[in-house]
mmCIF file of C-alpha atoms and ligand atoms in Angstrom:
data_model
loop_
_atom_site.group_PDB
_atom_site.id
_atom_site.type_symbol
_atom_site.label_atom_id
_atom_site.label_comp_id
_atom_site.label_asym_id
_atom_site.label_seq_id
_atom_site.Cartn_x
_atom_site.Cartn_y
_atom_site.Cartn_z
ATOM 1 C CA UNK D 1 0.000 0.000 0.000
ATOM 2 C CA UNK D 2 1.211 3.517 -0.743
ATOM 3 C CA UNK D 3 -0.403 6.002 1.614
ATOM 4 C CA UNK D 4 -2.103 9.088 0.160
ATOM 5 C CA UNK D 5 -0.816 12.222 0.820
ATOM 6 C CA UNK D 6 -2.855 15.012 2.349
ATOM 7 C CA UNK D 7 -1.201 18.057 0.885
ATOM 8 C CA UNK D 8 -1.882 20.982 3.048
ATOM 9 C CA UNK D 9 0.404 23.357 0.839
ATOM 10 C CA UNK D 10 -1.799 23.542 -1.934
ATOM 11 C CA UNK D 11 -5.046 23.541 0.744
ATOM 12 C CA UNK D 12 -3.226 26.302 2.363
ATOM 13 C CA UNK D 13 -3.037 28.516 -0.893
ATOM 14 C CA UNK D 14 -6.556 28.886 -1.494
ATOM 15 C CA UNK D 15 -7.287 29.571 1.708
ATOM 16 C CA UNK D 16 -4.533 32.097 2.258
ATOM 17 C CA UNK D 17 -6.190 33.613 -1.615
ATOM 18 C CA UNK D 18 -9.652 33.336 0.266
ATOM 19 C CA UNK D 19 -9.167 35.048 3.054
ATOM 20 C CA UNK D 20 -6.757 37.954 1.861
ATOM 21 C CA UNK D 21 -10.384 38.566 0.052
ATOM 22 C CA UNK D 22 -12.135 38.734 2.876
ATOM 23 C CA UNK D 23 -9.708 41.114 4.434
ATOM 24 C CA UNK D 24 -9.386 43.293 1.467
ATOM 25 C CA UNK D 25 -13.536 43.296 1.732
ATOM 26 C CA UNK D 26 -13.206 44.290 5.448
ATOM 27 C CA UNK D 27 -10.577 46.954 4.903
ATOM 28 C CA UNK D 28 -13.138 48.107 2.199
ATOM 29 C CA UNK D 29 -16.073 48.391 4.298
ATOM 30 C CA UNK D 30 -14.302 49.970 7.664
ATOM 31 C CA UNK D 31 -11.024 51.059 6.852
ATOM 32 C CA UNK D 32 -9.627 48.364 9.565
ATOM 33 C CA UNK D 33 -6.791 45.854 9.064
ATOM 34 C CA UNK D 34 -6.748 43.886 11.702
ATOM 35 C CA UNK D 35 -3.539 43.456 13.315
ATOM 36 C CA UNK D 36 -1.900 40.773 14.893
ATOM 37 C CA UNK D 37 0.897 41.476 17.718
ATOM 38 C CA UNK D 38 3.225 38.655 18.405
ATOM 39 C CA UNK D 39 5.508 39.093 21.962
ATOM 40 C CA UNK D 40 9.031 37.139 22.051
ATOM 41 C CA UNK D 41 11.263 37.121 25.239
ATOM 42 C CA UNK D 42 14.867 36.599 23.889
ATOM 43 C CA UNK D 43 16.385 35.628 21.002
ATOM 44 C CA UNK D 44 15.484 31.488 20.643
ATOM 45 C CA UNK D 45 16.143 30.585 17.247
ATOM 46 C CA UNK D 46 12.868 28.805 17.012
ATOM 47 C CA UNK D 47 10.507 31.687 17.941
ATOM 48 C CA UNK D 48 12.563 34.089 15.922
ATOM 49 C CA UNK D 49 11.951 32.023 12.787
ATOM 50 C CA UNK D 50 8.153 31.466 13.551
ATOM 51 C CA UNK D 51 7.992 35.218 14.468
ATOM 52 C CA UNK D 52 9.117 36.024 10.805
ATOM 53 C CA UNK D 53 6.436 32.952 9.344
ATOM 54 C CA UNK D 54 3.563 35.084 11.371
ATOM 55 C CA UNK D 55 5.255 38.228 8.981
ATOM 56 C CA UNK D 56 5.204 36.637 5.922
ATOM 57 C CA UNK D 57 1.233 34.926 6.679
ATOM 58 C CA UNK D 58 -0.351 38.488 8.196
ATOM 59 C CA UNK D 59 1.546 39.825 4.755
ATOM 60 C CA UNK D 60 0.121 37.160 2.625
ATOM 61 C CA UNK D 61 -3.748 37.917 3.450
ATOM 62 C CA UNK D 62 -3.346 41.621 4.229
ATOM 63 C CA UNK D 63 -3.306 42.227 7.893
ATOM 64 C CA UNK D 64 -0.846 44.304 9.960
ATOM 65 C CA UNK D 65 1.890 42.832 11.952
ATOM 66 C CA UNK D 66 3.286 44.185 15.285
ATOM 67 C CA UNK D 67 6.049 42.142 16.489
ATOM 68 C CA UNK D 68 7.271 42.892 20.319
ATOM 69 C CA UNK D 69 10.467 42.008 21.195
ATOM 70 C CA UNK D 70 11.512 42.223 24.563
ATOM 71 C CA UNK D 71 15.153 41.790 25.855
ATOM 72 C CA UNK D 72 15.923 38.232 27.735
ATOM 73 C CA UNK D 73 16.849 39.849 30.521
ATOM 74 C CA UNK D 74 13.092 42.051 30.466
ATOM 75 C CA UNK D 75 11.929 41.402 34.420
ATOM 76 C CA UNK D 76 8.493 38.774 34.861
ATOM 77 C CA UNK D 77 6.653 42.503 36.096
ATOM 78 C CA UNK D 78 7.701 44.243 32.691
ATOM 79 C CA UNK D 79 7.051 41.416 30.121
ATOM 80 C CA UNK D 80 3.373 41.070 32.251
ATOM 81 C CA UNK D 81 2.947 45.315 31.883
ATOM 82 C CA UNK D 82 3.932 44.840 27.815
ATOM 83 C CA UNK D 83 1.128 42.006 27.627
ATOM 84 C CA UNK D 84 -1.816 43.927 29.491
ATOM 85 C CA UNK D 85 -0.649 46.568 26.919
ATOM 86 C CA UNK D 86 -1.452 45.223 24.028
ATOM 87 C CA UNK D 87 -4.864 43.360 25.629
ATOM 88 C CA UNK D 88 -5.909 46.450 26.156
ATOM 89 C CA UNK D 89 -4.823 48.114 23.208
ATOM 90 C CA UNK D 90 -7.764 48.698 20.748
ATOM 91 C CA UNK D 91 -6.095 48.548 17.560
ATOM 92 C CA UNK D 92 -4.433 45.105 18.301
ATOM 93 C CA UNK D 93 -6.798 42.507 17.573
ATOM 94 C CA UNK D 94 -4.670 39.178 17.815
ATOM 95 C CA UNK D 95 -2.225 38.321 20.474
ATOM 96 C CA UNK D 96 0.218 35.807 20.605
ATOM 97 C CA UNK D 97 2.991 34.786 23.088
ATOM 98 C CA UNK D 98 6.165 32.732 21.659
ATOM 99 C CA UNK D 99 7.607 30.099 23.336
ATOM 100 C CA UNK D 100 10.007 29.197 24.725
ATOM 101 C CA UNK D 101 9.541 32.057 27.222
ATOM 102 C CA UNK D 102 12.934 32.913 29.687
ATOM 103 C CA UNK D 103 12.787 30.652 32.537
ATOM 104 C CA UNK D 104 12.503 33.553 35.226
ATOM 105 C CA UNK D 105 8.661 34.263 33.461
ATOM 106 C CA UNK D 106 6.029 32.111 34.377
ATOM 107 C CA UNK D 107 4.081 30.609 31.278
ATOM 108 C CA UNK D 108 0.784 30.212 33.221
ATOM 109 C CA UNK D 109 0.774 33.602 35.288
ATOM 110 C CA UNK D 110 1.421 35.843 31.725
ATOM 111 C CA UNK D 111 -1.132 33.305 29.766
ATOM 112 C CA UNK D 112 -4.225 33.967 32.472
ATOM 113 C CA UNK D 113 -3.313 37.800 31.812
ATOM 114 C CA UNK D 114 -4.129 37.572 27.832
ATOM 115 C CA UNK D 115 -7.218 39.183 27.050
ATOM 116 C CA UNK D 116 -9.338 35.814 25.740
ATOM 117 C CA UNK D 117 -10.733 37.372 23.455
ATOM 118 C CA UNK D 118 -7.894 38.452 21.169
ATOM 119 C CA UNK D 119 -6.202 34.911 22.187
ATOM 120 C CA UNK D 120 -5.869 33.763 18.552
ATOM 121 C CA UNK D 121 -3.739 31.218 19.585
ATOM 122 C CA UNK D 122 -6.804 29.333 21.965
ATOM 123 C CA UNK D 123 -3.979 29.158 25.207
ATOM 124 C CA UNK D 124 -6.118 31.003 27.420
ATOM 125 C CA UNK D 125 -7.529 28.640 30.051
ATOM 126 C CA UNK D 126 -11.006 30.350 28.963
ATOM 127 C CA UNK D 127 -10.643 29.189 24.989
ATOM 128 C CA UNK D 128 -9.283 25.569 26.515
ATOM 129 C CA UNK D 129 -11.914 25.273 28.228
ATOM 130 C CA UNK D 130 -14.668 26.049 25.764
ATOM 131 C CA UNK D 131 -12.658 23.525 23.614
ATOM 132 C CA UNK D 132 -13.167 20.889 26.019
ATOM 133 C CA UNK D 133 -16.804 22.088 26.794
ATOM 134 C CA UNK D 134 -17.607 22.818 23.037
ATOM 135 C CA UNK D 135 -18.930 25.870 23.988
ATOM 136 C CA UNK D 136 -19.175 28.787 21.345
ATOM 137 C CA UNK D 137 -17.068 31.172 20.696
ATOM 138 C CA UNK D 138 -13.576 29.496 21.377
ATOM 139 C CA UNK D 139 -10.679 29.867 19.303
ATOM 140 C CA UNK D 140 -9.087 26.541 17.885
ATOM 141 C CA UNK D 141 -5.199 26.427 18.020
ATOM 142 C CA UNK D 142 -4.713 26.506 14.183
ATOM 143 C CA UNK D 143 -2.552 23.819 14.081
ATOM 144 C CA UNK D 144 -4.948 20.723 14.844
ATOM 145 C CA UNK D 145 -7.616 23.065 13.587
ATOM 146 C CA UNK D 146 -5.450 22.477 10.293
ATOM 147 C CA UNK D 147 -5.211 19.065 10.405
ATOM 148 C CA UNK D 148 -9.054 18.355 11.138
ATOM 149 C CA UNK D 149 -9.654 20.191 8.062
ATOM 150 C CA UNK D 150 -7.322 18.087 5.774
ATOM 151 C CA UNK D 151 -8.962 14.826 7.484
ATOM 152 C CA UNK D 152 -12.416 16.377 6.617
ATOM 153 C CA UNK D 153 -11.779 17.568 3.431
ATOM 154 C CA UNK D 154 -10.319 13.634 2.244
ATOM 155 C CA UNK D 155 -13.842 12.514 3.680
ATOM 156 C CA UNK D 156 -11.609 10.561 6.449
ATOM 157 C CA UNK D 157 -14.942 8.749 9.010
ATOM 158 C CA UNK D 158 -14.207 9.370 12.202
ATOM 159 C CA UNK D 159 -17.173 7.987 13.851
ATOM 160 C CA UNK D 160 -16.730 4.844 16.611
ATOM 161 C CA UNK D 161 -12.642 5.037 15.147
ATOM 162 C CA UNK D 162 -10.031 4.239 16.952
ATOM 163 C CA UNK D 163 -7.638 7.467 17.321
ATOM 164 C CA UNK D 164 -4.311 7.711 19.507
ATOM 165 C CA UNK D 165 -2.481 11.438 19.565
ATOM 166 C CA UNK D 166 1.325 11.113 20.600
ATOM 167 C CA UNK D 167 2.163 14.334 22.727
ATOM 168 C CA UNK D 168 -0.286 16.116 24.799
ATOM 169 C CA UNK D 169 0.788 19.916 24.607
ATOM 170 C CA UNK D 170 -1.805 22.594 25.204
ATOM 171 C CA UNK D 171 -1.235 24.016 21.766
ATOM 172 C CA UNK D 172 -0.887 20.277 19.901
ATOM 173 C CA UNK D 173 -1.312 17.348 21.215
ATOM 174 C CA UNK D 174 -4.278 18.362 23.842
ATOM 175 C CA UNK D 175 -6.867 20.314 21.250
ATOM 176 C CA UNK D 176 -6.436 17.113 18.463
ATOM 177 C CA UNK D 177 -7.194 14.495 20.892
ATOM 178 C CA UNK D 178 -10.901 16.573 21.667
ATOM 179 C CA UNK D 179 -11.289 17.676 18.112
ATOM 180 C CA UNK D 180 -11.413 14.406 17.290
ATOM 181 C CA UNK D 181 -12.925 13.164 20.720
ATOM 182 C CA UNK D 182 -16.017 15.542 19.537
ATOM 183 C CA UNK D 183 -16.247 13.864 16.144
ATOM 184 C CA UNK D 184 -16.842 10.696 18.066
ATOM 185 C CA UNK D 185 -13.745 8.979 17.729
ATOM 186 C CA UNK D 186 -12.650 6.983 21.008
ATOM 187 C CA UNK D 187 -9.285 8.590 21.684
ATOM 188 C CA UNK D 188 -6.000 7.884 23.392
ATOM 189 C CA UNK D 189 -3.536 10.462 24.335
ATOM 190 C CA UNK D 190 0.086 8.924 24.431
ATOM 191 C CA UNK D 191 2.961 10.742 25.810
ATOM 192 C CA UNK D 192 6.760 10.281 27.203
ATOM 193 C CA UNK D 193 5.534 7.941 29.918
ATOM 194 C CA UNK D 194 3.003 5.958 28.134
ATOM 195 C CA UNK D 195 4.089 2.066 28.096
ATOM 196 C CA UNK D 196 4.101 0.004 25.060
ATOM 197 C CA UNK D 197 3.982 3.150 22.799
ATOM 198 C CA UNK D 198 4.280 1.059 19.443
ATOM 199 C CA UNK D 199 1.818 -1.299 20.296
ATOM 200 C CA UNK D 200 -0.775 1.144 21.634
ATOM 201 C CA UNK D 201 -0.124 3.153 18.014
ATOM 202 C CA UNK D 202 -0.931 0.109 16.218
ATOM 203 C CA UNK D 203 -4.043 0.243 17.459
ATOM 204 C CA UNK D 204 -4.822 3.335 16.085
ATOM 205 C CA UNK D 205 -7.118 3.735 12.910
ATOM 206 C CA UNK D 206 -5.786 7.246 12.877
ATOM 207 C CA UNK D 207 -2.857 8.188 14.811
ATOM 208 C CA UNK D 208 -1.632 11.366 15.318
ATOM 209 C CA UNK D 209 1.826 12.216 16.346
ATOM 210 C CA UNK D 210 3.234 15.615 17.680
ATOM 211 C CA UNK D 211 6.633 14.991 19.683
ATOM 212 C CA UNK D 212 8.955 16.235 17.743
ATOM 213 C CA UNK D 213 11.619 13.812 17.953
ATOM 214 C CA UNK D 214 12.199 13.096 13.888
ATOM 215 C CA UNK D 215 11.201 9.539 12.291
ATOM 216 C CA UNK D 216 10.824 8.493 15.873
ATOM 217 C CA UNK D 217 7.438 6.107 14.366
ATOM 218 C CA UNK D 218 8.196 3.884 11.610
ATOM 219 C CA UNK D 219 6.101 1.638 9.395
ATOM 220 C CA UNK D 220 5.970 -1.228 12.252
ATOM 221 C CA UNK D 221 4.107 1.546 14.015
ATOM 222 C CA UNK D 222 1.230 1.528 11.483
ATOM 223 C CA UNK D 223 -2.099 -0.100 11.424
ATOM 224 C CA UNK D 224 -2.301 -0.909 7.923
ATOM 225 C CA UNK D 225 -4.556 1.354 5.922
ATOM 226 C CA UNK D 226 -4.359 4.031 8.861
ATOM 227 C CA UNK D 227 -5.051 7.798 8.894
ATOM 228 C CA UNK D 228 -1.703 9.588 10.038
ATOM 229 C CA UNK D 229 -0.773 12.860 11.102
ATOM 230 C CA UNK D 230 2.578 14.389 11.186
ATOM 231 C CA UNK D 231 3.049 17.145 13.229
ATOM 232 C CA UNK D 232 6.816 17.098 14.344
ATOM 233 C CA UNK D 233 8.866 19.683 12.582
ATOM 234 C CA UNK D 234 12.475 19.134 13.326
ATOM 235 C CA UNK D 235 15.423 20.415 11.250
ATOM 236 C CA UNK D 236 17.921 17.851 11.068
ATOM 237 C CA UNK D 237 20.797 17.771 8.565
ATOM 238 C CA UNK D 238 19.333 20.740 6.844
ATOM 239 C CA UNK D 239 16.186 19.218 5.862
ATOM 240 C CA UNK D 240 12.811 19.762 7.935
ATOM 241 C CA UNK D 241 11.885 16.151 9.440
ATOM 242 C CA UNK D 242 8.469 14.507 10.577
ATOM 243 C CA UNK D 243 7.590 11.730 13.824
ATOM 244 C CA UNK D 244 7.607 9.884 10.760
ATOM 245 C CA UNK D 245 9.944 7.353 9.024
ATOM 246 C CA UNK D 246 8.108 8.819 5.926
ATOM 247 C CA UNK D 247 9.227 5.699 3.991
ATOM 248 C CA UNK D 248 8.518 3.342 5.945
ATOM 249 C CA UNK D 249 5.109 5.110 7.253
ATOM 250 C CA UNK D 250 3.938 6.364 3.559
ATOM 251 C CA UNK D 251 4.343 2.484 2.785
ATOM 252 C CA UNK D 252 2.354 1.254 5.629
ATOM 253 C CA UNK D 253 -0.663 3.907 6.013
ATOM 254 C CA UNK D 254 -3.993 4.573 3.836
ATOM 255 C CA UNK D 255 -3.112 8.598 4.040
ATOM 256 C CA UNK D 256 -0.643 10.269 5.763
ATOM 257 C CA UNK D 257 0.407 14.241 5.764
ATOM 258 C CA UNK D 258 4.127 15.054 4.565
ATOM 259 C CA UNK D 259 6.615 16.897 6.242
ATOM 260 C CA UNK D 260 7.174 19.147 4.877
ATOM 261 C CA UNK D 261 4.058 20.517 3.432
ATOM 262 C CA UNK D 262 1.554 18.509 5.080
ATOM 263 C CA UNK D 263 0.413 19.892 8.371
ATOM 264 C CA UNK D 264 2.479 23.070 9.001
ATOM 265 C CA UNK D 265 1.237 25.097 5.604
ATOM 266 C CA UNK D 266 -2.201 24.829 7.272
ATOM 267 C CA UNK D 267 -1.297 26.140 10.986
ATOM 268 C CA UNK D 268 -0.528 29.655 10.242
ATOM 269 C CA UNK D 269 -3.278 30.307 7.586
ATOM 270 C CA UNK D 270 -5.711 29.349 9.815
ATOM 271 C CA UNK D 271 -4.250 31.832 12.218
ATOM 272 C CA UNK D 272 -5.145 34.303 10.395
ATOM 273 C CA UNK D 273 -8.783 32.880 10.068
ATOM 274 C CA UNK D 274 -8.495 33.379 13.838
ATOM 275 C CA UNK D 275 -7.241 37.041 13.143
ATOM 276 C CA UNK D 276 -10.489 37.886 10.957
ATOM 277 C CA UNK D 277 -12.746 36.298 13.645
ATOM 278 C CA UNK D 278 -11.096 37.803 16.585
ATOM 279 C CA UNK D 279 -11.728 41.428 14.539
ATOM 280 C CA UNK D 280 -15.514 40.299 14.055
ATOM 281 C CA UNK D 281 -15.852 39.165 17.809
ATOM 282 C CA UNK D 282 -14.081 42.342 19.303
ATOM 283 C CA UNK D 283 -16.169 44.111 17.130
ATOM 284 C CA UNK D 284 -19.871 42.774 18.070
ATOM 285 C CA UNK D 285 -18.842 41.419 21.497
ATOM 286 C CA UNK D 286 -15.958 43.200 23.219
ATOM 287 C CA UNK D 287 -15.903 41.381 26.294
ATOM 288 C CA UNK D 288 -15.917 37.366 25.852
HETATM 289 P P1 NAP V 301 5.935 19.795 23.207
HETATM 290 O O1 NAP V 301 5.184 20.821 23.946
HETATM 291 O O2 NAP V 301 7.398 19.634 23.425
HETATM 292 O O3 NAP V 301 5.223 18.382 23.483
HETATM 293 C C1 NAP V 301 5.809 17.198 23.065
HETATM 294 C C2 NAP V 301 5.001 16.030 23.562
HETATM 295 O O4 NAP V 301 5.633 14.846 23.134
HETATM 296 C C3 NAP V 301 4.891 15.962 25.090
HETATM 297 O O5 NAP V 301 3.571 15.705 25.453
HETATM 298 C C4 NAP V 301 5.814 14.798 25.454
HETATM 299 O O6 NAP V 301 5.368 14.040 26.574
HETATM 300 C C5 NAP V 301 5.727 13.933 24.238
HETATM 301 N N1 NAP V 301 6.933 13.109 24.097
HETATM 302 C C6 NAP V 301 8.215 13.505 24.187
HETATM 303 N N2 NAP V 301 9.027 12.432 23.993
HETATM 304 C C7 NAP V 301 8.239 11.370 23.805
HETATM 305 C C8 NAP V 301 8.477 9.995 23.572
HETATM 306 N N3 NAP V 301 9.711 9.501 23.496
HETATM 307 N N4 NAP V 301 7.421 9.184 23.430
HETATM 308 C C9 NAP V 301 6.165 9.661 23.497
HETATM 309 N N5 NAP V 301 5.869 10.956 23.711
HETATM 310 C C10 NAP V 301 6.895 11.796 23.869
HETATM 311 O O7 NAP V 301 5.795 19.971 21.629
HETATM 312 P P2 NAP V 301 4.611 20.618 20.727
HETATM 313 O O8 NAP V 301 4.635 22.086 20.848
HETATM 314 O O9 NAP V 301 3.340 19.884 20.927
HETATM 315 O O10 NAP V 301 5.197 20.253 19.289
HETATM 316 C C11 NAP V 301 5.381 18.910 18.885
HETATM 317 C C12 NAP V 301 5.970 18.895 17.484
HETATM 318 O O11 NAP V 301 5.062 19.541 16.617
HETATM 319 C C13 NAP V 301 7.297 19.666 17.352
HETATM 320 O O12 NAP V 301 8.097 19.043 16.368
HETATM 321 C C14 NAP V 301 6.858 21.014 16.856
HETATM 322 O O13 NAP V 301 7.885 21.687 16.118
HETATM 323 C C15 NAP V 301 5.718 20.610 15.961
HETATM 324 N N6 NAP V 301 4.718 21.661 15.703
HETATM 325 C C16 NAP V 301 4.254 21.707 14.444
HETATM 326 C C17 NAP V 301 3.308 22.627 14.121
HETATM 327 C C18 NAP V 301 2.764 22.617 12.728
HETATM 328 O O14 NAP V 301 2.252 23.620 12.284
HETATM 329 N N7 NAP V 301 2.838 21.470 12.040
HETATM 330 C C19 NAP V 301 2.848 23.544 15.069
HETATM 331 C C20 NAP V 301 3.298 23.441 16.393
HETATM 332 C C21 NAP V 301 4.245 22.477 16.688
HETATM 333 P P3 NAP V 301 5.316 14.626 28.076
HETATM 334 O O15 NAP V 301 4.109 15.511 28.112
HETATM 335 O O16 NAP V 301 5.172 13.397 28.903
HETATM 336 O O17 NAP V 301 6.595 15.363 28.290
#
């Protein structure tokens, strides 16, 4: 079997063509481009590059970018004080906070201080929470939101399935698992101290991985025929790498998203989806 390949790329480019109408229609009719502000402590590597991916996305649909850069040495009190600026600045519409943050700043305490309703990002306890409730409005991390939309769009059933999510982040691993726990599937959530991990992701009829240690699952992983989802990004040797063995995996699965150009395409055009409906939100319901 050769798996097919869900090819967010492509998916991504119409939506990115889709939406920079919609702004362009908003801009039109109010004058506003919503803007997105994105705060980084320090100087990681990581966040820097994703910081300049959020540029290149809010300049690909037409919305304004306001990166905030703080020093690494910035104390917990100031990088709190340049957060509960932009919540309550009115012409900032999207907020979101890069990690990794300096250890001396607590994730939690500056995350509780976001204003929920221009948490594009859906890390506020408040958006979690609706998640997990399925409560309306909440905003879906873009990432699995991404994903679920290249599962729905190949017509993948998810009813009475069998699905097991590696990694259990709040911004990955977490929001999957109940995407697809409100779609009916009967879910497992698999992490660093789960026990037989090969075995329990053979049982999978669509496993999703998000660790990011690269080709970590190979094809003895793999239910044959199974759905899988690559989330890891991990450069390694110069070249972006998946979870997946994408050989071994591509040979074993019924569909399976690349890396690259499977998953991560989608995450920050949906973002910006986010962006648009934060804007309409803020707009007609100021406080969430
Ligand atoms: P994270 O916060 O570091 O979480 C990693 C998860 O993997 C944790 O839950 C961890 O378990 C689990 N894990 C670590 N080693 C494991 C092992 N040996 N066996 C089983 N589970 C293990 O990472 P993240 O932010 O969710 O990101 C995961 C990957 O997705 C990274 O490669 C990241 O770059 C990528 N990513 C991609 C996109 C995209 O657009 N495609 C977006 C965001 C992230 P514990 O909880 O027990 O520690």
């Amino acid at each position: 079997m050769t798996a097919q390949l869900l090819k967010g790329r492509q998916r991504a480019k119409q939506l990115q063509t889709e939406l920079s109408e919609r702004f362009t229609e908003l801009a039109a009719a109010t004058g506003v481009r919503p803007t997105l502000a994105a705060m980084q402590v320090g100087g990681d590597a990581a966040a820097s590059g994703y910081l300049r991916a959020i540029s290149r996305a809010c300049q690909g649909v037409g919305a304004n970018f306001r990166p905030v850069e703080l020093h690494e040495q910035s104390s917990a009190g100031d990088v709190q004080a340049a957060l509960a600026e932009l919540s309550d600045d009115e012409a900032v519409h999207g907020i979101m906070v890069l990690e990794p943050l300096p250890d001396h700043v607590d994730d939690s305490q500056l995350i509780d201080r976001l204003n929920p309703a221009k948490d594009v990002d859906g890390v506020h306890p408040l958006n979690a929470g609706r998640l997990a409730a399925q409560r309306q409005p909440h905003f879906v991390p873009a990432t699995p939101a991404g994903a679920i939309m290249l599962l729905e769009e190949a017509d993948v059933a998810f009813r009475g399935k069998s699905a097991v999510v590696i990694g259990r982040s709040d911004i990955v691993g977490k929001p999957m698992a109940l995407l697809l726990l409100h779609r009916h599937c009967t879910v497992t959530i698999a992490h660093s101290r789960t026990e037989n991990l090969p075995e329990v992701a053979r049982q999978a009829d669509i496993l999703c991985v998000a660790v990011g240690r690269p080709e970590m699952i190979t094809g003895e992983w793999i239910k044959p025929g199974a759905v899988v989802v690559d989330f890891g990004t991990t450069y390694m040797d110069g070249s972006l790498k998946g979870d997946c063995e994408q050989g071994s995996v591509e040979a074993a699965a019924g569909m399976l998203t690349p890396v690259p150009g499977g998953t991560g395409p989608m995450t920050n055009v949906l973002l910006m989806r986010n962006l648009l409906d934060a804007y309409r939100r803020l707009v007609s319901t100021p406080n969430l």
